[in-house]
XYZ file of C-alpha atoms in Angstrom:
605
model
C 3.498 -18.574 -9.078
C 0.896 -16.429 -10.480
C -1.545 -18.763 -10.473
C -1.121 -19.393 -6.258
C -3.761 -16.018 -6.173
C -3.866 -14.280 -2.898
C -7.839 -13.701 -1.352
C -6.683 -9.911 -1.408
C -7.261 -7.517 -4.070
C -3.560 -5.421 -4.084
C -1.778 -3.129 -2.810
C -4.362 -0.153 -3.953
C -7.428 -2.132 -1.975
C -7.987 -1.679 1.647
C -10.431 -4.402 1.840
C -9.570 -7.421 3.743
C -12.725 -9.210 4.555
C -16.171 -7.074 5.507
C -18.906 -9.130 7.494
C -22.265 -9.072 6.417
C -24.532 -7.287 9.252
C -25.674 -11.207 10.050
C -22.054 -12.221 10.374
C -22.580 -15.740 8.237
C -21.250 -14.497 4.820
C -17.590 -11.645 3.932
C -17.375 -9.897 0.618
C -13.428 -10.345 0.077
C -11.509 -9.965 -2.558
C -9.162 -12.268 -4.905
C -7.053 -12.591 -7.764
C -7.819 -16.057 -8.172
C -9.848 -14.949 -11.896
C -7.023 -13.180 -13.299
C -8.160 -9.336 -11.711
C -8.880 -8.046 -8.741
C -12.352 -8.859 -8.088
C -15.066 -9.129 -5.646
C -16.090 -12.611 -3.982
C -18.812 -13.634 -1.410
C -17.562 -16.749 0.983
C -19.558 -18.549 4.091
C -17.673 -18.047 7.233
C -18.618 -21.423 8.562
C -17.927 -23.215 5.213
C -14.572 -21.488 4.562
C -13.783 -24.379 2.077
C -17.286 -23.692 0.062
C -16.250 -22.261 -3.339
C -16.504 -18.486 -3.573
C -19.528 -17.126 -5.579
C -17.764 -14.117 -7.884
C -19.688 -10.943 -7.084
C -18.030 -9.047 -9.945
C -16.715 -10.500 -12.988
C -14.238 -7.742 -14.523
C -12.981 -7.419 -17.710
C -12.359 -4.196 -15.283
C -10.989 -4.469 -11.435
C -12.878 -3.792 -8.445
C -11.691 -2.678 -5.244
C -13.085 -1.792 -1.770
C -16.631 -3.330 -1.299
C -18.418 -3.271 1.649
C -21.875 -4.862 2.529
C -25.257 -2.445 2.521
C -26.767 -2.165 5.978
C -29.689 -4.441 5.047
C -26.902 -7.024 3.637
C -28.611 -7.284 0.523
C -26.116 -5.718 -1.536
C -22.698 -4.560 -1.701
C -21.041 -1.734 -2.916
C -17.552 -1.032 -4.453
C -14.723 0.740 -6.380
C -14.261 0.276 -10.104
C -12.238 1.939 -12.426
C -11.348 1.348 -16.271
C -8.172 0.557 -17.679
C -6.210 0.986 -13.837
C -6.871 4.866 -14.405
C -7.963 4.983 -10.948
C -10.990 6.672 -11.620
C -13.300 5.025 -9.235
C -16.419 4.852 -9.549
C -18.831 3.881 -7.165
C -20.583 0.470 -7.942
C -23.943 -1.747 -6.414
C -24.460 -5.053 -6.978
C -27.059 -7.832 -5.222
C -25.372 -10.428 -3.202
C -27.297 -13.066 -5.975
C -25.259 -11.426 -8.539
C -27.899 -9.376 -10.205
C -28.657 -5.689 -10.202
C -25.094 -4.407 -11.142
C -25.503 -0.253 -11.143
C -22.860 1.967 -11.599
C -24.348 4.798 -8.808
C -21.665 7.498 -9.758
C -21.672 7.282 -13.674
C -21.191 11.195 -14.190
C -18.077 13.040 -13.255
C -14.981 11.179 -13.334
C -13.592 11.336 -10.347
C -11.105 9.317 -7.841
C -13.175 8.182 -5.645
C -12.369 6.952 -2.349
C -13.926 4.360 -0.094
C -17.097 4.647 1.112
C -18.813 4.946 4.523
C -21.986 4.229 5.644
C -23.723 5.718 8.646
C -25.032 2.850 10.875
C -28.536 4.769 12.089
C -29.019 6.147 8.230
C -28.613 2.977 5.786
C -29.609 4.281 3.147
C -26.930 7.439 3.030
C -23.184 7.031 1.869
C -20.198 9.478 2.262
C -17.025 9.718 0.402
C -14.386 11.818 -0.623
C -13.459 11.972 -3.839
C -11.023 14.471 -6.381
C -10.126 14.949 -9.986
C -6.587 14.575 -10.942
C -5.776 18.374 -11.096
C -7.378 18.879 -7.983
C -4.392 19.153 -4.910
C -8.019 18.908 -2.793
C -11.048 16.780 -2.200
C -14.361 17.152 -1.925
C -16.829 15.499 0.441
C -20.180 13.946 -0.915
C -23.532 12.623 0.832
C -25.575 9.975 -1.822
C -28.125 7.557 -1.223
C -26.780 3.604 -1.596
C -29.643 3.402 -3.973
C -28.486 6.343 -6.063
C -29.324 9.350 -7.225
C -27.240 13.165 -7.242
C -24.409 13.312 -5.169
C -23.972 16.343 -3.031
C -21.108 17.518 -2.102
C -21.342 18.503 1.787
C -17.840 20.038 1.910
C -14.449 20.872 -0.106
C -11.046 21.296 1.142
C -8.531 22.545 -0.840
C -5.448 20.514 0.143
C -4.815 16.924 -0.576
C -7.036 14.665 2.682
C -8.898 11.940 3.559
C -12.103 10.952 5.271
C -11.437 8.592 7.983
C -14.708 8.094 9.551
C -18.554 9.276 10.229
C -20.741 8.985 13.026
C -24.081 6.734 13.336
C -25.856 9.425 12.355
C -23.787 10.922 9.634
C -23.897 14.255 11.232
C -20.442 14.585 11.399
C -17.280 13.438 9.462
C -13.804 12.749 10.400
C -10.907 14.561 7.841
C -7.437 14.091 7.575
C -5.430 16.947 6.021
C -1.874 15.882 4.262
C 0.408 18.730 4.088
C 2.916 15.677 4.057
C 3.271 12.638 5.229
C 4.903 13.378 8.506
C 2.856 16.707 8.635
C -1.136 16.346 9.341
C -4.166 17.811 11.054
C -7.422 15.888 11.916
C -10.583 18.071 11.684
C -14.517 17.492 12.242
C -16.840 18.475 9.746
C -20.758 19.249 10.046
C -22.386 17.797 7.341
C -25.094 19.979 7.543
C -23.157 23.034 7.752
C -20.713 21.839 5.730
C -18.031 23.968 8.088
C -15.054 21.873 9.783
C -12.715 22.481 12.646
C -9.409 21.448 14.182
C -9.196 18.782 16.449
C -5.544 17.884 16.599
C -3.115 18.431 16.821
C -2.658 21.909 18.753
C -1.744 24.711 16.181
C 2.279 24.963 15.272
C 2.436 21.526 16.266
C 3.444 18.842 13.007
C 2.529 15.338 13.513
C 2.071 12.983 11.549
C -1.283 10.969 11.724
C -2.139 7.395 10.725
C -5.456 6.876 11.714
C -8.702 8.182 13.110
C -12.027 7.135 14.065
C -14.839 7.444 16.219
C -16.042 6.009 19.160
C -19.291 3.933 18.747
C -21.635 6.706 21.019
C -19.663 9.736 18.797
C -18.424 11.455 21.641
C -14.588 10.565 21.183
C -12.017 10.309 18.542
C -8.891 7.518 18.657
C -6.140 9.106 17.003
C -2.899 7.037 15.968
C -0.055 9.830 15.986
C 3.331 9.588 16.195
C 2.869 13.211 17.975
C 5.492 14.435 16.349
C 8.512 12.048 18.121
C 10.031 8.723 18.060
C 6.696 7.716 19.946
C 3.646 5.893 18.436
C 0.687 5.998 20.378
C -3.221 5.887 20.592
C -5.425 8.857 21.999
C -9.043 8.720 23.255
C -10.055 12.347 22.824
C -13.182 13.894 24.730
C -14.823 15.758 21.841
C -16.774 18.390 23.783
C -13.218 19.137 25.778
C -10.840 18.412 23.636
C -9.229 16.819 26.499
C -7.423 13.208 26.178
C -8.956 10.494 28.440
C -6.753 7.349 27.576
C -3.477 6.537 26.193
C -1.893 3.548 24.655
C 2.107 3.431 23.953
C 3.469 1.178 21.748
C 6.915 0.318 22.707
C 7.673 -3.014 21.019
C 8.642 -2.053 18.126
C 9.345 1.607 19.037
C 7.881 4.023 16.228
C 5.888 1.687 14.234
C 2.749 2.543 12.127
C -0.624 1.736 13.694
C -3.991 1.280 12.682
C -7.217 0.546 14.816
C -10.404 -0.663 14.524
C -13.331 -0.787 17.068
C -16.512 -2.939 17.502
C -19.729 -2.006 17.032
C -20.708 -2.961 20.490
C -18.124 -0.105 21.789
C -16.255 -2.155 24.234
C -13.525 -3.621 21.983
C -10.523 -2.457 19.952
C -8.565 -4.266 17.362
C -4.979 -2.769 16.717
C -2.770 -3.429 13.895
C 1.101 -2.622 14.199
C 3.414 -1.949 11.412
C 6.383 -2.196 12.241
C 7.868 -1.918 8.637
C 9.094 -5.362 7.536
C 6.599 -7.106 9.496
C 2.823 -6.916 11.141
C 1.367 -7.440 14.887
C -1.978 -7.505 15.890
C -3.395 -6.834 19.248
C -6.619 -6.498 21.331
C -7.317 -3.020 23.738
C -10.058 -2.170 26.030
C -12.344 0.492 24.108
C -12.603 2.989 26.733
C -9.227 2.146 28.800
C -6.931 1.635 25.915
C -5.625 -0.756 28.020
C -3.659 -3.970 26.601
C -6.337 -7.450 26.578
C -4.075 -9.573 24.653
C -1.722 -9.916 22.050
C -2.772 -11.743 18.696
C -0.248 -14.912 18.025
C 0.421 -14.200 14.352
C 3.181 -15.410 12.196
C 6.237 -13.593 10.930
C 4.945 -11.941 7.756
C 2.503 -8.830 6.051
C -0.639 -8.241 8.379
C -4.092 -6.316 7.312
C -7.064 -5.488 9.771
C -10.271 -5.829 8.447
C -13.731 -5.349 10.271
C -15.884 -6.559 13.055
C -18.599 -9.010 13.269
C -21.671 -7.121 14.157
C -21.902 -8.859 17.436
C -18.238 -7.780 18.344
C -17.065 -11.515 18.826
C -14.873 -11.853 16.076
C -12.653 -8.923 13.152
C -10.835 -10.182 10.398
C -7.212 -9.962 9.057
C -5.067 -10.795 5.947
C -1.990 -12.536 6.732
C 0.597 -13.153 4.122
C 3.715 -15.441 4.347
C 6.789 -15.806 2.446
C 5.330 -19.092 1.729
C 1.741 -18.661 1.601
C -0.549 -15.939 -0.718
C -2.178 -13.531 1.327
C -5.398 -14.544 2.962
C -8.315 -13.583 5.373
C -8.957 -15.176 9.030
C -10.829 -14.606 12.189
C -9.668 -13.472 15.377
C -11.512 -14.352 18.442
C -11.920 -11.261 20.646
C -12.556 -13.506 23.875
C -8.740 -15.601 23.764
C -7.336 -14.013 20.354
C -7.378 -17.398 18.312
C -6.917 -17.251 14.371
C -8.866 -19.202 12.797
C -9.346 -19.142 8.456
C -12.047 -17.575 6.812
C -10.827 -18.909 3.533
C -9.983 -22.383 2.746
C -9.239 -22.123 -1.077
C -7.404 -25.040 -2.900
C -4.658 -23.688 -4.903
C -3.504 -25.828 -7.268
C 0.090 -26.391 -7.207
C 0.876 -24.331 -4.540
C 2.200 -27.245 -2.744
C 4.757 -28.067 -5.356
C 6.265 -24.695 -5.763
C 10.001 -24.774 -4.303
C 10.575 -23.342 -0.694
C 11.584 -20.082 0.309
C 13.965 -19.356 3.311
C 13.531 -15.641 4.565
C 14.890 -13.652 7.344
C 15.740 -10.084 7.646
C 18.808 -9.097 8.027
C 20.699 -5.423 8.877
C 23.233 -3.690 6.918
C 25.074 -0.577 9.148
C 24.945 2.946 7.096
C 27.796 4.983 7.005
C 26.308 7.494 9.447
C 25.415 4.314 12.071
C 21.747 4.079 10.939
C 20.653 -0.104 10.839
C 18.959 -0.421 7.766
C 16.559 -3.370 7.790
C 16.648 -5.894 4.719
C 14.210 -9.020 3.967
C 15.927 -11.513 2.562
C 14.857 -14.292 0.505
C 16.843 -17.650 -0.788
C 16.122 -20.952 -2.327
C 15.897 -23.177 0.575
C 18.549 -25.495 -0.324
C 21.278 -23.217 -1.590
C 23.418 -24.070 1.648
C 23.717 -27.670 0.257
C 24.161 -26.181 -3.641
C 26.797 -24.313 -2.493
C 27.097 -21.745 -5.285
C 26.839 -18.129 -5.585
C 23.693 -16.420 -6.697
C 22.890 -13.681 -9.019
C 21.345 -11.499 -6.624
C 18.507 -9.172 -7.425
C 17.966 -6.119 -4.898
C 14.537 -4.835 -4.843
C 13.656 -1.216 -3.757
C 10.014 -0.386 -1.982
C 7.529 2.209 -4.100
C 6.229 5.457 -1.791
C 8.776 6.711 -1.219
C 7.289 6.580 2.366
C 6.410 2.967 1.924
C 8.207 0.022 3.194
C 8.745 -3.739 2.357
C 7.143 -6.366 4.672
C 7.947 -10.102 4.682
C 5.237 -11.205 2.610
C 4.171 -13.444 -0.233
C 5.157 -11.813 -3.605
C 5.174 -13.941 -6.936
C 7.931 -11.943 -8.636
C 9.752 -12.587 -5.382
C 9.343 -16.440 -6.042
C 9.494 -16.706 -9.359
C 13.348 -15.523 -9.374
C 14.087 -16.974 -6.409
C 12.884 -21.055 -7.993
C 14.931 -19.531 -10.793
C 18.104 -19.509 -8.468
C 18.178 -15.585 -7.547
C 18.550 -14.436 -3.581
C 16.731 -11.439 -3.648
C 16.881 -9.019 -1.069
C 14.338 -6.033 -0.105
C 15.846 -3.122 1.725
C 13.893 -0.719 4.089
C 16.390 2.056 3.483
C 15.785 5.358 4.945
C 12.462 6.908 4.323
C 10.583 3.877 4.778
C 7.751 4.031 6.726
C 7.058 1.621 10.493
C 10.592 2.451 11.733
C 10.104 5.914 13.253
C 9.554 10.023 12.130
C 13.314 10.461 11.816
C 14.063 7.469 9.862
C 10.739 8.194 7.485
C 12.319 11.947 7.158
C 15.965 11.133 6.425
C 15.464 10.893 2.444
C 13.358 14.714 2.041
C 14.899 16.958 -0.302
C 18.472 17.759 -0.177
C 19.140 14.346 1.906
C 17.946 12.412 -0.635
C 21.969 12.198 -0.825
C 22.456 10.322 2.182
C 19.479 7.797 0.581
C 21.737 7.687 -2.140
C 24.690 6.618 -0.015
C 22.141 3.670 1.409
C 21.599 2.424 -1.600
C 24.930 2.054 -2.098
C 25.571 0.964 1.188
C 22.786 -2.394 0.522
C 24.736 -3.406 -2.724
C 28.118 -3.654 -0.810
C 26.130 -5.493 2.122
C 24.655 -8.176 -0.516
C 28.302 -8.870 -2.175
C 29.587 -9.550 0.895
C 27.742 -12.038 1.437
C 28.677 -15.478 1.122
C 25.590 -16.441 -0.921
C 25.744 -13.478 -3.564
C 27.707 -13.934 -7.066
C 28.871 -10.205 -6.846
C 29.732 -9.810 -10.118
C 26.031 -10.415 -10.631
C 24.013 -7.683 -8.649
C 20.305 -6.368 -10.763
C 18.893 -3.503 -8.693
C 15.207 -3.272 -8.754
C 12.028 -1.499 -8.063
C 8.299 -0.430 -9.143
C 7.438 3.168 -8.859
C 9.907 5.091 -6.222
C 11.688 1.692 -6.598
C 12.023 2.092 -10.164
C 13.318 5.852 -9.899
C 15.898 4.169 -7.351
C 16.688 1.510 -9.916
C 17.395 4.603 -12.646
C 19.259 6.700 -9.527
C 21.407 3.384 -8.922
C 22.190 3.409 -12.681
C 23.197 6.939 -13.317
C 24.941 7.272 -9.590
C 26.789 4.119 -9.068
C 27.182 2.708 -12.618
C 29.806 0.543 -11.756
C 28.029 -1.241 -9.049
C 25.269 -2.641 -11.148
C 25.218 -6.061 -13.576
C 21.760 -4.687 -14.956
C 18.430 -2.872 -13.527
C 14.825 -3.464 -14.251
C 12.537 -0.476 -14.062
C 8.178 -0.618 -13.009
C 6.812 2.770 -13.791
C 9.671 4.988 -12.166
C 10.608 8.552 -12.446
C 13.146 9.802 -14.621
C 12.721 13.377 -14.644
C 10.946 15.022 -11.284
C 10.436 18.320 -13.035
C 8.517 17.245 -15.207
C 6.748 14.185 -12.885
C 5.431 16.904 -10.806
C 3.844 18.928 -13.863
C 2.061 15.560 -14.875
C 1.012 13.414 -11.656
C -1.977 14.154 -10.620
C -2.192 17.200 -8.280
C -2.649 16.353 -4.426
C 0.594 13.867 -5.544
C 2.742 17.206 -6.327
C 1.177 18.774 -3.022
C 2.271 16.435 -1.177
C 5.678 15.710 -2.543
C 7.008 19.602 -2.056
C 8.412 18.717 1.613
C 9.630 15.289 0.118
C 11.218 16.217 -3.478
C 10.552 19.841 -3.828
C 8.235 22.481 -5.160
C 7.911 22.149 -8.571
C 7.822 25.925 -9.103
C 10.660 27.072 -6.341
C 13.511 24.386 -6.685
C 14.004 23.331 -10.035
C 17.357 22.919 -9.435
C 17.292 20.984 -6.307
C 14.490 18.630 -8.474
C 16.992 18.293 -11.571
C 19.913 17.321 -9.247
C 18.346 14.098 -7.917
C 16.071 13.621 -11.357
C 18.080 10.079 -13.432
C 17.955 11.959 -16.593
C 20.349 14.784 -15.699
C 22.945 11.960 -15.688
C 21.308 9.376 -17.990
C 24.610 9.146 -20.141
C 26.029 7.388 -17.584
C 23.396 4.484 -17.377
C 25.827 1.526 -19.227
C 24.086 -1.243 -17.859
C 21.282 -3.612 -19.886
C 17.981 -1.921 -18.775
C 14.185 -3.796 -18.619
C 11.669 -1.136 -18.317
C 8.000 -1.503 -17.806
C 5.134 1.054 -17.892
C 1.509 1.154 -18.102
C -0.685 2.821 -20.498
C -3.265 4.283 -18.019
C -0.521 5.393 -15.279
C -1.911 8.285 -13.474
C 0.760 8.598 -10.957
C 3.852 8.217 -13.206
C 2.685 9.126 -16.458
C 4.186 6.594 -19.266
C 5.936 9.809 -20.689
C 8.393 9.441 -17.852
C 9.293 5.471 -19.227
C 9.233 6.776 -22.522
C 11.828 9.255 -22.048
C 14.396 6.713 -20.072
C 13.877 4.165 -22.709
C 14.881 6.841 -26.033
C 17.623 8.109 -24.142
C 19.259 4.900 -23.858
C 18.159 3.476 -27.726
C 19.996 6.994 -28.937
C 23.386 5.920 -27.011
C 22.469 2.202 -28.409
C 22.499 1.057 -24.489
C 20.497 -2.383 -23.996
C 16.949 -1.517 -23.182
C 13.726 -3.799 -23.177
C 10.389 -1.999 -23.315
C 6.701 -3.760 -21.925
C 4.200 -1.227 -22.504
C 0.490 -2.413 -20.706
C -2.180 -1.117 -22.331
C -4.902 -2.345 -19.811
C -2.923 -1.088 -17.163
C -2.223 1.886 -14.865
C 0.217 2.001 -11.484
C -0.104 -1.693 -11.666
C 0.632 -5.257 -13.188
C -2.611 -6.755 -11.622
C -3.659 -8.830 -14.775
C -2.797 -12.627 -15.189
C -1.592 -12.210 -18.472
C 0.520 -9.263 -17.777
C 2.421 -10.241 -14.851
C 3.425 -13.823 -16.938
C 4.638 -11.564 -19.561
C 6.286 -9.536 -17.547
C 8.393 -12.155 -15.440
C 9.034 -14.228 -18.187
C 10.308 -11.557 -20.320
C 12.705 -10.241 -17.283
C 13.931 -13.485 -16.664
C 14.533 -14.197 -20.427
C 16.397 -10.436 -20.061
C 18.509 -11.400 -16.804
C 19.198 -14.536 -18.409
C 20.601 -12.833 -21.921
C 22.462 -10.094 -19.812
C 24.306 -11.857 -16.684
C 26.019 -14.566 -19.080
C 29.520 -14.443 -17.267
């Protein structure tokens, strides 16, 4: 299972597949080496073995190709700390340079200007920073300067050709956000949307290839999601794009260099679209044929004919292929050999709906061994709970998925309220004090999955990495009686003191979600496991990593004594070369052999 690696780097890497300015060669990355690392392919040889651009012991994330196409740069950190720093290295392998090798700092991705090549700008924070600062550095190296500093948690989305000016995304929260312009060489910004007293929340922004508009992707603060062209000298809004089908979904753009094209990704939550718009008109071209399953949007050929996605199937790792802008055909960029993949036991997935008890549909991915209709038994049935909170689960390839399920487990993933692709309200329901009635669909998913005719209901693990893993210790201390057993990735167990330890634009951003660490200590104690962690009966696997930024290992540490004290089963993996992750070979056989070897000890009937 491990070993079927998906040509993406993880769920931390926005890279899918960037072009190199000739269009004959991507920079991609792959697990296939054990890490996340970086990998050069030919795009008319997609079955040509991959020449390894970086070669670890420590992950890389993010490249992109120089302008001259001589080099790349990308993200590396040590240990999974998330540090990034800002790496070069020749397309012939040589010339590694670590370009950012004083402050550490979490660096974000990098853009590059397309009339100055030889200038890069980033945003980048330390971890008790709630804000970000903006830098200007040459690709070649050199002193960073930092052109601007904001003090709450955002984002750079985009730059102009000349590098003049710089797109910024404020995050008060994630359904609250304003989009502002900077001057680089003024190193002022101001608002562009939306109006003032007006909370929406924004998922992407970019330029227009001439500079002179913005796309937004808003939900503008409704059930709506839609695209705006924005006149940047008026302000005024020139074209408009709706998405309808599926109502309220997450979407992401892209445009050609040539400034006539558009390539739009839509999340809807459990599953991905793709579609091609007029640049100027926003109007609809075509629709991208793509199967049921996780989609990623990538970049543009120079030339504009072609962008590239990551698809990823229940049955197939994630990988990268080309869309055709002139009839929307997919065709691979990748053709990678992975041994065994063809003997692994099929999947059968489908999502499903369970009703909540206030009439909310709650969406659930489902996942079963492929002949369990003919076995005709019942299944120990693992429910699995998305991180975020504000994320979601897609139908997608996922080895701990498969591994359980050859092992004769259904698993389930439910999009309970607060997940992210089905709409503002639905994304909103869990904040704060109705983090009660996210209790109640939690509770609501384990009754759906025992009544079905597939799940051994005296059987039922709940599960989860990060938010997942604070709903797995929620679950335990909640609903004790509901659970066979729980397995815990890096979740919180106490949000009082999470907030004091994450890293800072994390607790800024989390006040309108959990609370303010400072104001409603209360209100953070009542949903935090550990108020009611003598309740937990059930055997408990918990797994942290050493470098964690996010959810310091303190917070694992403190689940796991509590239950040793009351002599309550508990299995510890601590990672040492990890962070918010499992993205080592070795670690992630550990880890699912040692939770199967757990399930297996702790569902005996």
């Amino acid at each position: 299972m491990v070993d079927a690696y998906p040509n993406h780097g993880g769920g931390f890497s926005s890279l899918v597949a960037d072009y190199s300015p000739d269009g004959k060669r991507i920079v991609f990355g792959s697990l296939r080496d054990g890490a996340p690392e970086m990998y050069l392919g030919d795009v008319d040889h997609p079955a040509d073995p991959a020449k390894a651009l970086t070669t670890g012991p420590e992950r890389a994330f993010s490249a992109t190709f120089t302008r001259d196409g001589k080099a790349i740069l990308f993200l590396r950190d040590a240990g999974a700390d998330e540090n990034f720093a800002i790496w070069r290295v020749n397309i012939d392998g040589t010339g590694l340079t670590n370009l950012t090798p004083g402050e550490s700092l979490h660096r974000e991705n990098v853009f590059l200007p397309r009339r100055k090549p030889k200038t890069m700008i980033y945003g980048a924070r330390g971890v008790r920073e709630p804000g970000i600062r903006v830098f200007s550095q040459s690709v070649d190296g050199g002193e960073p300067k930092v052109v601007y500093t904001h003090p709450k948690p955002g984002e750079v989305m985009d730059v102009t050709s000349d590098g003049a000016r710089v797109l910024f995304v404020e995050y008060t929260s994630f359904s609250e956000t304003v989009l502002s312009e900077i001057d680089v060489a003024q190193g002022k910004a101001h608002r562009l949307y939306p109006a003032e007293g007006k909370k929406v929340a924004l998922f992407r922004a970019g330029y227009s290839v001439d500079g002179k508009r913005v796309l937004v992707a808003t939900d503008e603060g409704s059930e709506s999601s839609v695209l705006l062209s924005l006149d940047l000298s008026s302000g005024k809004e020139v074209a408009r794009y709706t998405n309808d089908s599926p109502k309220g979904a997450y979407l992401e753009m892209l445009a050609s260099p040539k400034g006539d094209t558009l390539a739009l990704r839509i999340d809807a939550g459990n599953h991905g679209e793709v579609r091609v718009l007029d640049a100027k008109t926003l109007k609809l071209r075509r629709e991208v044929k793509v199967p049921l399953g996780l989609v990623g949007l990538g970049s543009f050929q120079d030339d504009g004919r072609a962008f590239s996605i990551m698809i990823s199937l229940p049955n197939q790792p994630a990988d990268v292929f080309a869309v055709d802008v002139s009839n929307g055909n997919v065709r691979p960029l990748r053709q990678d050999k992975r041994e065994g993949l063809e003997r692994l036991p099929p999947v059968e997935s489908s999502i499903a709906t369970a009703t909540a008890f206030d009439g909310l549909k709650i969406p659930i991915n489902v996942y079963l061994p492929a002949d369990h209709a003919s076995a005709r038994k019942k299944l120990p049935t693992i429910i699995s709970f998305h991180g975020g909170p504000q994320l979601s689960s897609s139908v997608r390839w996922n080895p701990y998925t498969r591994f359980f399920v050859s092992l004769g487990y259904a698993v389930i993933e439910p999009n309970v309220r607060g997940s992210m692709g089905f709409g503002r309200a639905y994304e909103m329901a869990d904040n704060r004090e109705k983090r009660a009635d996210w209790l109640k669909d939690v509770e609501t998913t384990n009754a759906w999955a025992k009544a079905q005719p597939w799940c051994d209901a005296d059987r039922v693990v709940v599960s989860g990495q990060s938010y997942g893993g604070y709903t797995t210790l929620m679950a335990l201390t909640r609903q004790p009686t509901l659970w066979r057993a729980g397995i815990d990735l890096y979740g919180v167990a106490d949000l009082n003191a999470l907030l004091r330890t994450t890293a800072a634009d994390i607790r800024a951003i989390f006040v309108e979600e959990f609370g303010d660490v400072d104001k409603d200590a209360a209100l953070l104690e009542e949903f935090s496991p550990m108020r009611d962690v003598g309740k937990i009966t059930a055997p408990l696997f918990v797994y942290a990593g050493q470098n964690d930024p996010r959810v310091p290992r303190p917070e694992s540490d403190s689940i796991v004594r509590a239950l040793r004290t009351r002599h309550v089963p508990v299995e510890y993996m601590v990672a040492a070369n990890e962070g918010h992750s499992v993205d080592r070979r070795e670690n992630k056989i550990e880890l699912y052999t040692r939770i199967a070897r757990f399930l297996e000890d702790n569902l005996k009937p």
